[in-house]
Coordinates of C-alpha atoms in Angstrom, one line a residue:
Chain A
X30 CA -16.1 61.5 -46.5
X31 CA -14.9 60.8 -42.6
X32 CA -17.8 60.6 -40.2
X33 CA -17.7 61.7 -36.8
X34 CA -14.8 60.9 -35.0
X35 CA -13.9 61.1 -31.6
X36 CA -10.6 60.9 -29.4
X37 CA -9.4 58.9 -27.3
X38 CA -10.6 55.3 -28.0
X39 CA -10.1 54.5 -24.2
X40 CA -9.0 56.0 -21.4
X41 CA -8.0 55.1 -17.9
X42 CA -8.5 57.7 -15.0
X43 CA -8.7 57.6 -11.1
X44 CA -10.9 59.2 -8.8
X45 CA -10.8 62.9 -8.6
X46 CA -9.4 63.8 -11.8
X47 CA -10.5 65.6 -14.8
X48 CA -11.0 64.0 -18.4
X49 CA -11.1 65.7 -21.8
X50 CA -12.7 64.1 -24.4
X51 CA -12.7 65.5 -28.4
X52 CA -14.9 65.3 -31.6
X53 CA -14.9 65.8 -35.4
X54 CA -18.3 66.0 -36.6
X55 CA -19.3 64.5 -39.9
X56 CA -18.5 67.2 -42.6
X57 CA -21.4 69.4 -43.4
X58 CA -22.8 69.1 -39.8
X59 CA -22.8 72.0 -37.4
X60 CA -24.6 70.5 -34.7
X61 CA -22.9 68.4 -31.7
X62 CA -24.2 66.4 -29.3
X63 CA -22.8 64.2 -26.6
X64 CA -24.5 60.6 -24.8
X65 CA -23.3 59.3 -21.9
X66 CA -24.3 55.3 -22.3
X67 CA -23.3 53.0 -18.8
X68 CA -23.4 49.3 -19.1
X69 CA -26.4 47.9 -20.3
X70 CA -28.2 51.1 -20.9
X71 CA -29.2 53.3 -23.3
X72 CA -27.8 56.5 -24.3
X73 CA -28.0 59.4 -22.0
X74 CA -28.3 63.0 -23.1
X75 CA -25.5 65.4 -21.9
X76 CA -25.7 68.2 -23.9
X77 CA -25.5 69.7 -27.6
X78 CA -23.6 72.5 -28.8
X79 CA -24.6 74.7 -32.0
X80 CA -23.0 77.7 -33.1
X81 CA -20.4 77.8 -30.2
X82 CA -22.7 77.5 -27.4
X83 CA -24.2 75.0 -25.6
X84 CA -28.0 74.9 -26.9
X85 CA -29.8 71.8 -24.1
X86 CA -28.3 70.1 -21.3
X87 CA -29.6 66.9 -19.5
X88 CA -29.8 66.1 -16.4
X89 CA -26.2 66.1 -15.7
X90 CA -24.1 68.0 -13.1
X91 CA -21.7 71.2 -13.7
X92 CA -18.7 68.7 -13.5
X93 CA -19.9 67.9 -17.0
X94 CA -18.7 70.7 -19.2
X95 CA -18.2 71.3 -23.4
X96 CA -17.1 73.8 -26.0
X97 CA -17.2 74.0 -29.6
X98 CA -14.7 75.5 -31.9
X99 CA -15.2 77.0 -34.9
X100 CA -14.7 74.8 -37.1
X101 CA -17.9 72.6 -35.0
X102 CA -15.4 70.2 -33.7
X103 CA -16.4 69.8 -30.0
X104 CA -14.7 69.0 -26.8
X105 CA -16.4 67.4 -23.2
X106 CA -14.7 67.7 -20.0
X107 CA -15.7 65.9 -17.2
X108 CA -13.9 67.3 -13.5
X109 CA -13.5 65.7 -9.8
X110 CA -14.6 62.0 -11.5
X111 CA -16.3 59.6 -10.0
X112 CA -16.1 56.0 -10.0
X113 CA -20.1 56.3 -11.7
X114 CA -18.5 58.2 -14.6
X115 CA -17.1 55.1 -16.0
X116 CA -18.9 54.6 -19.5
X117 CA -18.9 54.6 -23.4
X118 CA -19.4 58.7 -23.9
X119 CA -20.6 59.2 -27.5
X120 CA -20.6 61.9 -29.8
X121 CA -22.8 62.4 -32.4
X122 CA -23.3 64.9 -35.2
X123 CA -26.2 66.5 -37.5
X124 CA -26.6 69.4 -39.8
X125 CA -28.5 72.1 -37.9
X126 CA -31.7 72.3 -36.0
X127 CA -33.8 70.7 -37.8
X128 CA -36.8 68.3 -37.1
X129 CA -35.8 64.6 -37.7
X130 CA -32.5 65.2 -39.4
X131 CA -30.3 62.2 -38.5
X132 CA -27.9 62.3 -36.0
X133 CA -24.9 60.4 -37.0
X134 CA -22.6 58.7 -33.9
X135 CA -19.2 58.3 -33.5
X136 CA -17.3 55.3 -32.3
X137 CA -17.2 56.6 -28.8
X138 CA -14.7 56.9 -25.5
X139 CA -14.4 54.2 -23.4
X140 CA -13.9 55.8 -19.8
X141 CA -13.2 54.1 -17.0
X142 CA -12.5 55.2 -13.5
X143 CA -10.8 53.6 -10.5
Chain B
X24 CA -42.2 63.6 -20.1
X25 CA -41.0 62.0 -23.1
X26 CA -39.6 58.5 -23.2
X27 CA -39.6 54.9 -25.3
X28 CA -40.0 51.6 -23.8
X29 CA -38.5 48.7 -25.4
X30 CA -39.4 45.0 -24.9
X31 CA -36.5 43.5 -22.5
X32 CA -34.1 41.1 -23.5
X33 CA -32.3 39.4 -24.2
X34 CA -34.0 37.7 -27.7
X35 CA -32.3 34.7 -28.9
X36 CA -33.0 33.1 -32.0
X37 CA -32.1 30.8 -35.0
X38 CA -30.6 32.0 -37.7
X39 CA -33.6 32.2 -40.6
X40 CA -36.4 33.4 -37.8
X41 CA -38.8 35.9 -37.8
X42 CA -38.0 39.1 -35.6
X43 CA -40.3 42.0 -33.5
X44 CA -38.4 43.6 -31.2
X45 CA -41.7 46.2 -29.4
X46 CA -41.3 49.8 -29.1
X47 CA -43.9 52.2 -27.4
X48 CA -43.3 55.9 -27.2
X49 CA -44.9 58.9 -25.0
X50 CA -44.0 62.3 -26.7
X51 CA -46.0 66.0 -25.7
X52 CA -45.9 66.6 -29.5
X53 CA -45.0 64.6 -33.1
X54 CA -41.8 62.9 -32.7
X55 CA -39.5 61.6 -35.5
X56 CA -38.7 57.7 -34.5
X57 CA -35.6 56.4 -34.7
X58 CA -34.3 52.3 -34.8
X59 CA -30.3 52.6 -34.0
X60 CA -28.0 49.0 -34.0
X61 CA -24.8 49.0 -31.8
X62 CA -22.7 46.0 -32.3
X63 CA -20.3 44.5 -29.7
X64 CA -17.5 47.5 -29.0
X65 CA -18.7 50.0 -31.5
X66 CA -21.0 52.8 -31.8
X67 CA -24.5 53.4 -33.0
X68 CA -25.7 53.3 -36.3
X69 CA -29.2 54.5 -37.7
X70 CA -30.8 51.5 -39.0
X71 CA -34.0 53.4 -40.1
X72 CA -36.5 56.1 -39.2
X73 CA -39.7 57.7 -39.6
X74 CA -40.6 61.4 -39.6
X75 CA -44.7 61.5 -39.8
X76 CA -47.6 58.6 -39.0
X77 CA -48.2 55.6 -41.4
X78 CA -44.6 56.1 -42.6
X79 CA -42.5 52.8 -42.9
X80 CA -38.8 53.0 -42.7
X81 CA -36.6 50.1 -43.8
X82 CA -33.4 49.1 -44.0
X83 CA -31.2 45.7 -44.8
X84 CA -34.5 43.7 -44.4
X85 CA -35.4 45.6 -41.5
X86 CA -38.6 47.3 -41.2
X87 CA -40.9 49.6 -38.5
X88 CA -43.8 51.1 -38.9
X89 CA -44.7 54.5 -37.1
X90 CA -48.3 53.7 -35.7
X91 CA -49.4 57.2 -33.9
X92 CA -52.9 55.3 -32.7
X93 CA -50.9 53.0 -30.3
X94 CA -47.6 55.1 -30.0
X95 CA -45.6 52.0 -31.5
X96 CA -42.6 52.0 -33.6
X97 CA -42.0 48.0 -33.8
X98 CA -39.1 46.3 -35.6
X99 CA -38.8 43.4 -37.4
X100 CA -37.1 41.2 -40.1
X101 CA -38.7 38.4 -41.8
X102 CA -35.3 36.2 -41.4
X103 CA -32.5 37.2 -39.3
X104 CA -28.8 36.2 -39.6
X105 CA -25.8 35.2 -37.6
X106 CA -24.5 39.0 -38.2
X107 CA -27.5 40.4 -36.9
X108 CA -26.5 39.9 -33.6
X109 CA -26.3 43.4 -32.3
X110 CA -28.2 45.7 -29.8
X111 CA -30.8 47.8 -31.0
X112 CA -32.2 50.7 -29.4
X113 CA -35.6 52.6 -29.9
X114 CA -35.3 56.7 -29.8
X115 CA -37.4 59.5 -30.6
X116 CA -36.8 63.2 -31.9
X117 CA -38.8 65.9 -31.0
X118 CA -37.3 68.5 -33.0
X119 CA -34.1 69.9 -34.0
X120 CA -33.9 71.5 -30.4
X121 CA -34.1 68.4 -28.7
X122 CA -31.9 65.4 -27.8
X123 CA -33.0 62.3 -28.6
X124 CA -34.5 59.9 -25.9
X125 CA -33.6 56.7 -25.8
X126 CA -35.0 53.1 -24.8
X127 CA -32.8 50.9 -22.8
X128 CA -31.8 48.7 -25.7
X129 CA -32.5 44.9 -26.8
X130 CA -29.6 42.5 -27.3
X131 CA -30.3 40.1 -29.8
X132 CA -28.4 36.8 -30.4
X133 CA -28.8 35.1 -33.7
X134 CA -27.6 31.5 -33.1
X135 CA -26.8 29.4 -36.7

């Protein structure tokens, strides 16, 4: 059984351009959430997607945008980057809405921006 | 709001010591706690949870207990290895309709 997954491993962009960033979730799971973790942090919510629509968003700006297909897998887009946008984005996956189900993490995007 | 506070590191320590890494929580409501480990360039992995008060969760010698009378969710190990050596990270769980929040993480170096 493949967990979640998530495309590309790293990723080089410059200033002012736009990112797309993609996820398998772990089979069964229908929920899909993405983190934003800089340096030396922890995790940073961005938002979750369930049933084809984005369900909760963090604090992040409209540059940050997502979609789900329907088979769950999940894409983020980031537009007009910034050299702050540099980080380890992570995806992670969980079966549904439900009260301290587990949320499962992929291995992540390495993003950086110059 | 809602939010976890870890104990900074970094924690350094022989191989064969005992562990706590502190974790306090503030939650409007009964969160689910959550220990996750991220080793050098990978991902997160659940290392255990609890979903209710008094519950223990445990995990490769790892334990916490979820103590609702002083919001704590501590972890420890009674002997820790070389491969331990990882960053772990606090996080709590509303509900299903929430994200989970996160604590700024403790890197922990297990010297042999």
């Amino acid at each position: 059984d493949a967990g979640v997954t998530q495309s590309p491993t790293h990723l080089i962009k410059t200033r002012g351009q736009q990112v797309t960033l993609r996820c398998s979730p772990k089979s069964g799971h229908d929920t899909v959430s993405w983190y934003q973790q800089a340096l030396g942090q922890g995790p940073q919510f961005i938002f979750q997607y369930y049933e084809e629509e984005e369900r909760q968003r963090g604090n992040f700006p409209d540059r940050f945008s997502g979609h789900q297909f329907p088979n769950y897998s999940s894409e983020l887009n980031v537009n007009a980057l910034l050299l702050g946008d540099s980080a380890l984005y992570l995806c992670a996956s969980s079966p549904g809405q439900v009260r301290g189900e587990t949320q499962y993490f992929g291995p992540g995007t390495r993003l950086l921006v110059l | 709001g809602n939010s976890v506070t870890q104990m900074e590191g970094p924690v350094t320590l022989s191989e064969e010591a005992f562990l706590t890494i502190n974790c306090t929580y503030t939650a409007t409501g009964y969160p689910s706690l959550f220990w996750y480990v991220q080793y050098p360039g990978e991902g997160l992995q659940l290392l255990l949870k609890a979903t209710k008060a008094d519950d223990k969760g445990s995990n490769k010698g790892f334990e916490a207990t979820y103590r609702k009378e002083t919001t704590s969710f501590h972890l420890e190990k009674g002997s820790v290895q070389v491969s331990d050596s990882a960053v772990y990270f606090c996080a709590l769980d509303l509900s299903g309709n929430t994200p989970l929040v996160f604590g700024k993480g403790t890197r922990l170096s297990v010297i042999a």
